[in-house]
Amino acid sequence: FIVCNCGGLLLPIGDPPLFLGYLNGVDFFWTLSLWPSWLFVNGMLLGVYFLWDHFYSYPKETVRDIATDETRVHALRFSGIKLNLPLLFGVILAVALLDPGKTLPGTDWHPWPFMREIVMLFLVLVSLLGGSQQVRNANSFDYVPIVEVAVLFIGIFLTMGPALEIVKARGAELGLNSPQKFFWVSGSLSAVLDNAPTYLVFFKVAQVETAQNWADAPQMAGVAVSLLIGISLGSVCMGAMTYIGNGPNFMVKSIAEKSGVQMPSFLGYIVYSVCILLPILAANAWLFI
């Protein structure tokens, strides 16, 4: 819930829907204004995790398992950061500054088309060629989870097209006239269709709604800020409701299973998300939207 979705609420590079918003004119740092929701949702999830682990899971562990854990304890270590940390900042700067639709801050120069993507691919190449293979081996790094997610989401994007086209064509008839409605509708569809294109569809619907009924409200990229908050929180956070709500959900499942960690089934995961995540998101919507 946190790593793949809710934790990425603060910047466009944290979650795919927010990046699409950035590509459509949302200011790069606008999402930092969502920090109250970010803090509330992630704080509540960490609290639930601590209580679950401390009072339920840990007491059920066998003496042998606990002894194994204690013999494997070591200080937290970071490896490869001398190279990869600067490269990570390079990716952030490339996304923030190399937008072909905007001038480079302080200049009249427009970055070339696809320059951002070329720079990011170059940084990846530097990491692959200059990084430590020993560190990758220690992390059991391979491309299998990425390939699995790519294949799955190619199928999802092909089959979700008609549903999104219907929403795009008839979205104005849905009666979406409040931030709460945008939160729940965009969030509900993000849970089952993939949150990135779903965000974009409701972003366009919100632009129409803003032009018709919210012209005097504060706006960002042609969308009333309050409506944009609802869409952003719904798409990002409720993308965690199923394995297919966001690409990284399925990727983490694959990585965990490859490491021998048993993961819930598709329906089993939904039971966890409905019982744990949904009440937290409902409280968040009530408090901050």
mmCIF file of C-alpha atoms in Angstrom:
data_model
loop_
_atom_site.group_PDB
_atom_site.id
_atom_site.type_symbol
_atom_site.label_atom_id
_atom_site.label_comp_id
_atom_site.label_asym_id
_atom_site.label_seq_id
_atom_site.Cartn_x
_atom_site.Cartn_y
_atom_site.Cartn_z
ATOM 1 C CA PHE A 1 0.000 0.000 0.000
ATOM 2 C CA ILE A 2 2.749 2.472 0.946
ATOM 3 C CA VAL A 3 5.683 1.572 -1.295
ATOM 4 C CA CYS A 4 3.739 1.228 -4.534
ATOM 5 C CA ASN A 5 1.090 3.890 -4.071
ATOM 6 C CA CYS A 6 0.445 6.089 -1.045
ATOM 7 C CA GLY A 7 4.095 6.884 -0.377
ATOM 8 C CA GLY A 8 4.463 8.397 -3.854
ATOM 9 C CA LEU A 9 1.917 11.167 -3.363
ATOM 10 C CA LEU A 10 4.305 14.100 -3.007
ATOM 11 C CA LEU A 11 5.974 14.387 -6.435
ATOM 12 C CA PRO A 12 5.042 13.522 -10.043
ATOM 13 C CA ILE A 13 7.810 10.910 -10.168
ATOM 14 C CA GLY A 14 6.321 9.143 -7.139
ATOM 15 C CA ASP A 15 3.299 7.675 -8.917
ATOM 16 C CA PRO A 16 2.361 7.362 -12.622
ATOM 17 C CA PRO A 17 -0.915 9.350 -12.490
ATOM 18 C CA LEU A 18 0.828 12.395 -11.042
ATOM 19 C CA PHE A 19 3.422 12.244 -13.793
ATOM 20 C CA LEU A 20 0.660 12.374 -16.401
ATOM 21 C CA GLY A 21 -0.717 15.408 -14.593
ATOM 22 C CA TYR A 22 2.692 17.028 -14.777
ATOM 23 C CA LEU A 23 2.854 16.320 -18.502
ATOM 24 C CA ASN A 24 -0.501 18.063 -18.856
ATOM 25 C CA GLY A 25 0.536 21.265 -17.123
ATOM 26 C CA VAL A 26 0.365 20.598 -13.383
ATOM 27 C CA ASP A 27 3.267 22.321 -11.638
ATOM 28 C CA PHE A 28 6.030 19.882 -10.640
ATOM 29 C CA PHE A 29 5.926 20.913 -6.983
ATOM 30 C CA TRP A 30 2.139 21.332 -6.698
ATOM 31 C CA THR A 31 1.698 17.825 -5.309
ATOM 32 C CA LEU A 32 3.789 18.780 -2.269
ATOM 33 C CA SER A 33 0.642 20.580 -1.106
ATOM 34 C CA LEU A 34 -0.908 17.137 -0.561
ATOM 35 C CA TRP A 35 1.424 16.486 2.388
ATOM 36 C CA PRO A 36 -1.374 16.447 5.046
ATOM 37 C CA SER A 37 -3.065 13.533 3.271
ATOM 38 C CA TRP A 38 0.291 11.873 2.644
ATOM 39 C CA LEU A 39 1.188 12.106 6.314
ATOM 40 C CA PHE A 40 -2.216 10.922 7.531
ATOM 41 C CA VAL A 41 -2.616 7.933 5.204
ATOM 42 C CA ASN A 42 0.941 6.651 5.506
ATOM 43 C CA GLY A 43 1.048 7.289 9.247
ATOM 44 C CA MET A 44 -2.153 5.308 9.727
ATOM 45 C CA LEU A 45 -0.884 2.445 7.560
ATOM 46 C CA LEU A 46 2.402 2.284 9.476
ATOM 47 C CA GLY A 47 0.442 2.315 12.736
ATOM 48 C CA VAL A 48 -1.728 -0.590 11.598
ATOM 49 C CA TYR A 49 1.364 -2.483 10.490
ATOM 50 C CA PHE A 50 3.095 -1.960 13.842
ATOM 51 C CA LEU A 51 0.059 -3.086 15.845
ATOM 52 C CA TRP A 52 -0.506 -6.100 13.593
ATOM 53 C CA ASP A 53 3.120 -7.157 13.772
ATOM 54 C CA HIS A 54 3.611 -6.483 17.490
ATOM 55 C CA PHE A 55 0.420 -7.999 18.865
ATOM 56 C CA TYR A 56 -0.505 -10.665 16.275
ATOM 57 C CA SER A 57 2.271 -11.802 13.950
ATOM 58 C CA TYR A 58 5.326 -11.713 16.210
ATOM 59 C CA PRO A 59 3.749 -13.705 19.083
ATOM 60 C CA LYS A 60 2.900 -16.473 16.602
ATOM 61 C CA GLU A 61 6.520 -16.935 15.499
ATOM 62 C CA THR A 62 8.318 -20.028 16.742
ATOM 63 C CA VAL A 63 11.374 -19.875 18.985
ATOM 64 C CA ARG A 64 13.423 -21.244 16.093
ATOM 65 C CA ASP A 65 12.265 -18.474 13.737
ATOM 66 C CA ILE A 66 13.006 -15.759 16.292
ATOM 67 C CA ALA A 67 16.474 -17.214 16.938
ATOM 68 C CA THR A 68 17.148 -17.262 13.187
ATOM 69 C CA ASP A 69 16.112 -13.615 12.885
ATOM 70 C CA GLU A 70 18.341 -12.585 15.782
ATOM 71 C CA THR A 71 21.416 -14.352 14.385
ATOM 72 C CA ARG A 72 20.906 -12.593 11.029
ATOM 73 C CA VAL A 73 20.582 -9.097 12.499
ATOM 74 C CA HIS A 74 23.107 -6.582 11.199
ATOM 75 C CA ALA A 75 23.366 -2.832 10.883
ATOM 76 C CA LEU A 76 21.474 -1.205 8.047
ATOM 77 C CA ARG A 77 23.813 -0.866 5.076
ATOM 78 C CA PHE A 78 23.658 1.092 1.848
ATOM 79 C CA SER A 79 25.732 -0.058 -1.105
ATOM 80 C CA GLY A 80 26.261 1.651 -4.435
ATOM 81 C CA ILE A 81 25.005 5.075 -3.350
ATOM 82 C CA LYS A 82 28.150 6.943 -4.455
ATOM 83 C CA LEU A 83 27.166 6.313 -8.053
ATOM 84 C CA ASN A 84 23.428 5.783 -7.930
ATOM 85 C CA LEU A 85 22.374 8.589 -5.590
ATOM 86 C CA PRO A 86 23.672 11.323 -7.954
ATOM 87 C CA LEU A 87 22.070 9.452 -10.851
ATOM 88 C CA LEU A 88 18.771 9.384 -8.981
ATOM 89 C CA PHE A 89 18.945 13.154 -8.495
ATOM 90 C CA GLY A 90 19.744 13.398 -12.204
ATOM 91 C CA VAL A 91 16.505 11.583 -13.008
ATOM 92 C CA ILE A 92 14.543 13.953 -10.750
ATOM 93 C CA LEU A 93 16.110 17.004 -12.386
ATOM 94 C CA ALA A 94 15.495 15.605 -15.877
ATOM 95 C CA VAL A 95 11.814 15.099 -15.137
ATOM 96 C CA ALA A 96 11.430 18.489 -13.455
ATOM 97 C CA LEU A 97 13.382 20.633 -15.921
ATOM 98 C CA LEU A 98 13.498 18.970 -19.350
ATOM 99 C CA ASP A 99 9.864 19.508 -20.329
ATOM 100 C CA PRO A 100 9.672 20.305 -24.070
ATOM 101 C CA GLY A 101 6.489 22.280 -23.441
ATOM 102 C CA LYS A 102 8.243 24.708 -21.079
ATOM 103 C CA THR A 103 11.392 26.790 -21.177
ATOM 104 C CA LEU A 104 14.319 25.839 -18.977
ATOM 105 C CA PRO A 105 14.001 27.996 -15.830
ATOM 106 C CA GLY A 106 15.953 31.224 -16.210
ATOM 107 C CA THR A 107 16.344 30.847 -19.981
ATOM 108 C CA ASP A 108 14.347 31.127 -23.209
ATOM 109 C CA TRP A 109 15.435 27.637 -24.324
ATOM 110 C CA HIS A 110 12.945 24.809 -24.850
ATOM 111 C CA PRO A 111 14.382 21.315 -24.314
ATOM 112 C CA TRP A 112 14.299 19.206 -27.451
ATOM 113 C CA PRO A 113 11.484 16.662 -27.872
ATOM 114 C CA PHE A 114 12.299 13.371 -26.084
ATOM 115 C CA MET A 115 15.415 14.930 -24.551
ATOM 116 C CA ARG A 116 14.094 14.096 -21.064
ATOM 117 C CA GLU A 117 13.644 10.427 -21.960
ATOM 118 C CA ILE A 118 17.049 10.239 -23.655
ATOM 119 C CA VAL A 119 18.753 11.720 -20.585
ATOM 120 C CA MET A 120 17.004 9.261 -18.261
ATOM 121 C CA LEU A 121 17.947 6.287 -20.447
ATOM 122 C CA PHE A 122 21.547 7.526 -20.454
ATOM 123 C CA LEU A 123 21.522 7.685 -16.639
ATOM 124 C CA VAL A 124 20.178 4.126 -16.505
ATOM 125 C CA LEU A 125 22.957 3.017 -18.845
ATOM 126 C CA VAL A 126 25.579 4.687 -16.634
ATOM 127 C CA SER A 127 24.182 2.850 -13.617
ATOM 128 C CA LEU A 128 24.175 -0.502 -15.425
ATOM 129 C CA LEU A 129 27.717 -0.130 -16.752
ATOM 130 C CA GLY A 130 29.275 1.571 -13.741
ATOM 131 C CA GLY A 131 27.330 -0.004 -10.892
ATOM 132 C CA SER A 132 28.367 -3.033 -8.885
ATOM 133 C CA GLN A 133 27.153 -6.376 -10.160
ATOM 134 C CA GLN A 134 27.849 -7.759 -6.687
ATOM 135 C CA VAL A 135 25.252 -5.387 -5.219
ATOM 136 C CA ARG A 136 22.707 -6.464 -7.828
ATOM 137 C CA ASN A 137 23.401 -10.116 -7.084
ATOM 138 C CA ALA A 138 22.997 -9.489 -3.344
ATOM 139 C CA ASN A 139 19.599 -7.936 -4.049
ATOM 140 C CA SER A 140 18.664 -10.814 -6.427
ATOM 141 C CA PHE A 141 18.031 -8.211 -9.108
ATOM 142 C CA ASP A 142 16.702 -9.355 -12.477
ATOM 143 C CA TYR A 143 14.196 -8.194 -15.097
ATOM 144 C CA VAL A 144 11.597 -10.934 -14.585
ATOM 145 C CA PRO A 145 9.174 -8.821 -12.466
ATOM 146 C CA ILE A 146 9.455 -5.917 -14.916
ATOM 147 C CA VAL A 147 8.725 -8.184 -17.879
ATOM 148 C CA GLU A 148 5.753 -9.753 -16.085
ATOM 149 C CA VAL A 149 4.286 -6.340 -15.341
ATOM 150 C CA ALA A 150 4.878 -5.170 -18.922
ATOM 151 C CA VAL A 151 3.046 -8.164 -20.383
ATOM 152 C CA LEU A 152 0.157 -7.862 -17.910
ATOM 153 C CA PHE A 153 -0.344 -4.138 -18.434
ATOM 154 C CA ILE A 154 -0.114 -4.313 -22.217
ATOM 155 C CA GLY A 155 -3.168 -6.548 -21.943
ATOM 156 C CA ILE A 156 -4.857 -4.206 -19.464
ATOM 157 C CA PHE A 157 -4.268 -1.135 -21.617
ATOM 158 C CA LEU A 158 -5.660 -2.922 -24.668
ATOM 159 C CA THR A 159 -8.835 -4.060 -22.928
ATOM 160 C CA MET A 160 -9.494 -0.939 -20.869
ATOM 161 C CA GLY A 161 -9.644 1.324 -23.925
ATOM 162 C CA PRO A 162 -13.393 1.015 -24.552
ATOM 163 C CA ALA A 163 -14.263 1.647 -20.894
ATOM 164 C CA LEU A 164 -12.145 4.792 -20.781
ATOM 165 C CA GLU A 165 -13.500 6.050 -24.087
ATOM 166 C CA ILE A 166 -17.034 5.738 -22.717
ATOM 167 C CA VAL A 167 -16.035 7.748 -19.634
ATOM 168 C CA LYS A 168 -14.318 10.350 -21.795
ATOM 169 C CA ALA A 169 -17.312 10.705 -24.109
ATOM 170 C CA ARG A 170 -20.029 10.645 -21.451
ATOM 171 C CA GLY A 171 -18.079 11.904 -18.455
ATOM 172 C CA ALA A 172 -19.977 15.182 -18.336
ATOM 173 C CA GLU A 173 -23.174 13.182 -17.746
ATOM 174 C CA LEU A 174 -21.830 11.437 -14.645
ATOM 175 C CA GLY A 175 -22.784 14.319 -12.374
ATOM 176 C CA LEU A 176 -19.248 14.787 -11.075
ATOM 177 C CA ASN A 177 -19.563 18.231 -9.538
ATOM 178 C CA SER A 178 -17.658 17.979 -6.251
ATOM 179 C CA PRO A 179 -14.157 16.967 -5.087
ATOM 180 C CA GLN A 180 -15.602 14.045 -3.086
ATOM 181 C CA LYS A 181 -17.337 12.616 -6.163
ATOM 182 C CA PHE A 182 -14.179 12.937 -8.247
ATOM 183 C CA PHE A 183 -12.241 11.193 -5.463
ATOM 184 C CA TRP A 184 -14.529 8.181 -5.209
ATOM 185 C CA VAL A 185 -15.293 7.704 -8.910
ATOM 186 C CA SER A 186 -11.734 8.197 -10.168
ATOM 187 C CA GLY A 187 -10.463 6.096 -7.259
ATOM 188 C CA SER A 188 -12.913 3.251 -7.814
ATOM 189 C CA LEU A 189 -12.028 2.964 -11.489
ATOM 190 C CA SER A 190 -8.320 3.359 -10.725
ATOM 191 C CA ALA A 191 -8.552 0.276 -8.523
ATOM 192 C CA VAL A 192 -9.563 -1.960 -11.423
ATOM 193 C CA LEU A 193 -8.412 -0.253 -14.638
ATOM 194 C CA ASP A 194 -4.911 1.078 -13.796
ATOM 195 C CA ASN A 195 -4.714 4.467 -12.206
ATOM 196 C CA ALA A 196 -2.555 6.350 -14.736
ATOM 197 C CA PRO A 197 -4.909 6.536 -17.752
ATOM 198 C CA THR A 198 -7.908 6.718 -15.400
ATOM 199 C CA TYR A 199 -6.413 9.829 -13.790
ATOM 200 C CA LEU A 200 -5.940 11.389 -17.220
ATOM 201 C CA VAL A 201 -9.552 10.770 -18.264
ATOM 202 C CA PHE A 202 -10.969 12.378 -15.123
ATOM 203 C CA PHE A 203 -8.430 15.187 -15.419
ATOM 204 C CA LYS A 204 -9.998 16.021 -18.787
ATOM 205 C CA VAL A 205 -13.516 15.660 -17.369
ATOM 206 C CA ALA A 206 -12.549 18.025 -14.539
ATOM 207 C CA GLN A 207 -11.294 20.597 -17.051
ATOM 208 C CA VAL A 208 -14.738 20.635 -18.667
ATOM 209 C CA GLU A 209 -16.467 20.833 -15.266
ATOM 210 C CA THR A 210 -14.149 23.673 -14.223
ATOM 211 C CA ALA A 211 -14.841 25.687 -17.357
ATOM 212 C CA GLN A 212 -18.587 25.285 -16.865
ATOM 213 C CA ASN A 213 -19.073 25.637 -13.111
ATOM 214 C CA TRP A 214 -15.777 26.444 -11.345
ATOM 215 C CA ALA A 215 -14.439 29.336 -13.421
ATOM 216 C CA ASP A 216 -13.885 31.566 -10.388
ATOM 217 C CA ALA A 217 -12.141 28.922 -8.280
ATOM 218 C CA PRO A 218 -8.333 28.677 -7.932
ATOM 219 C CA GLN A 219 -7.058 26.541 -10.798
ATOM 220 C CA MET A 220 -4.087 24.426 -11.802
ATOM 221 C CA ALA A 221 -3.688 23.450 -15.479
ATOM 222 C CA GLY A 222 -7.292 24.409 -16.177
ATOM 223 C CA VAL A 223 -8.699 22.290 -13.327
ATOM 224 C CA ALA A 224 -10.157 23.671 -10.109
ATOM 225 C CA VAL A 225 -7.592 22.917 -7.403
ATOM 226 C CA SER A 226 -10.157 21.266 -5.132
ATOM 227 C CA LEU A 227 -11.235 18.914 -7.953
ATOM 228 C CA LEU A 228 -7.602 18.152 -8.790
ATOM 229 C CA ILE A 229 -6.972 17.210 -5.155
ATOM 230 C CA GLY A 230 -9.848 14.736 -5.289
ATOM 231 C CA ILE A 231 -8.624 13.166 -8.532
ATOM 232 C CA SER A 232 -5.015 12.974 -7.354
ATOM 233 C CA LEU A 233 -5.804 11.383 -3.993
ATOM 234 C CA GLY A 234 -8.341 8.987 -5.486
ATOM 235 C CA SER A 235 -6.184 7.800 -8.365
ATOM 236 C CA VAL A 236 -2.964 7.430 -6.372
ATOM 237 C CA CYS A 237 -4.232 5.976 -3.106
ATOM 238 C CA MET A 238 -7.051 3.801 -4.431
ATOM 239 C CA GLY A 239 -4.716 2.398 -7.054
ATOM 240 C CA ALA A 240 -3.568 0.238 -4.133
ATOM 241 C CA MET A 241 -6.945 -1.512 -3.836
ATOM 242 C CA THR A 242 -6.028 -4.348 -6.248
ATOM 243 C CA TYR A 243 -2.906 -5.840 -7.772
ATOM 244 C CA ILE A 244 -3.790 -4.286 -11.151
ATOM 245 C CA GLY A 245 -4.601 -0.805 -9.849
ATOM 246 C CA ASN A 246 -0.981 0.265 -10.351
ATOM 247 C CA GLY A 247 1.920 -1.410 -12.148
ATOM 248 C CA PRO A 248 4.281 -1.564 -9.136
ATOM 249 C CA ASN A 249 1.662 -3.503 -7.107
ATOM 250 C CA PHE A 250 2.091 -6.564 -9.281
ATOM 251 C CA MET A 251 5.841 -6.018 -9.513
ATOM 252 C CA VAL A 252 6.245 -6.120 -5.721
ATOM 253 C CA LYS A 253 4.084 -9.259 -5.610
ATOM 254 C CA SER A 254 6.379 -10.905 -8.132
ATOM 255 C CA ILE A 255 9.556 -9.827 -6.288
ATOM 256 C CA ALA A 256 8.187 -11.056 -2.954
ATOM 257 C CA GLU A 257 7.181 -14.433 -4.349
ATOM 258 C CA LYS A 258 10.557 -14.808 -6.041
ATOM 259 C CA SER A 259 12.121 -14.279 -2.587
ATOM 260 C CA GLY A 260 9.942 -16.994 -1.080
ATOM 261 C CA VAL A 261 7.395 -14.721 0.622
ATOM 262 C CA GLN A 262 3.848 -15.999 0.339
ATOM 263 C CA MET A 263 1.504 -13.338 -1.061
ATOM 264 C CA PRO A 264 -2.298 -13.186 -0.989
ATOM 265 C CA SER A 265 -4.312 -14.251 -4.004
ATOM 266 C CA PHE A 266 -5.978 -11.562 -6.117
ATOM 267 C CA LEU A 267 -9.182 -11.757 -4.072
ATOM 268 C CA GLY A 268 -7.254 -12.228 -0.838
ATOM 269 C CA TYR A 269 -5.408 -8.976 -1.476
ATOM 270 C CA ILE A 270 -8.732 -7.187 -1.973
ATOM 271 C CA VAL A 271 -9.888 -8.437 1.441
ATOM 272 C CA TYR A 272 -6.840 -6.757 3.021
ATOM 273 C CA SER A 273 -7.341 -3.542 1.068
ATOM 274 C CA VAL A 274 -11.065 -3.319 1.867
ATOM 275 C CA CYS A 275 -10.555 -4.024 5.576
ATOM 276 C CA ILE A 276 -7.421 -1.911 6.132
ATOM 277 C CA LEU A 277 -6.892 0.623 3.367
ATOM 278 C CA LEU A 278 -10.452 1.612 2.475
ATOM 279 C CA PRO A 279 -11.451 2.891 5.963
ATOM 280 C CA ILE A 280 -8.245 4.957 6.118
ATOM 281 C CA LEU A 281 -8.924 6.469 2.697
ATOM 282 C CA ALA A 282 -12.524 7.222 3.654
ATOM 283 C CA ALA A 283 -11.313 9.063 6.756
ATOM 284 C CA ASN A 284 -8.749 10.909 4.645
ATOM 285 C CA ALA A 285 -11.421 11.981 2.161
ATOM 286 C CA TRP A 286 -13.630 13.210 4.993
ATOM 287 C CA LEU A 287 -10.794 15.195 6.612
ATOM 288 C CA PHE A 288 -8.913 16.653 3.658
ATOM 289 C CA ILE A 289 -11.150 16.819 0.582
#
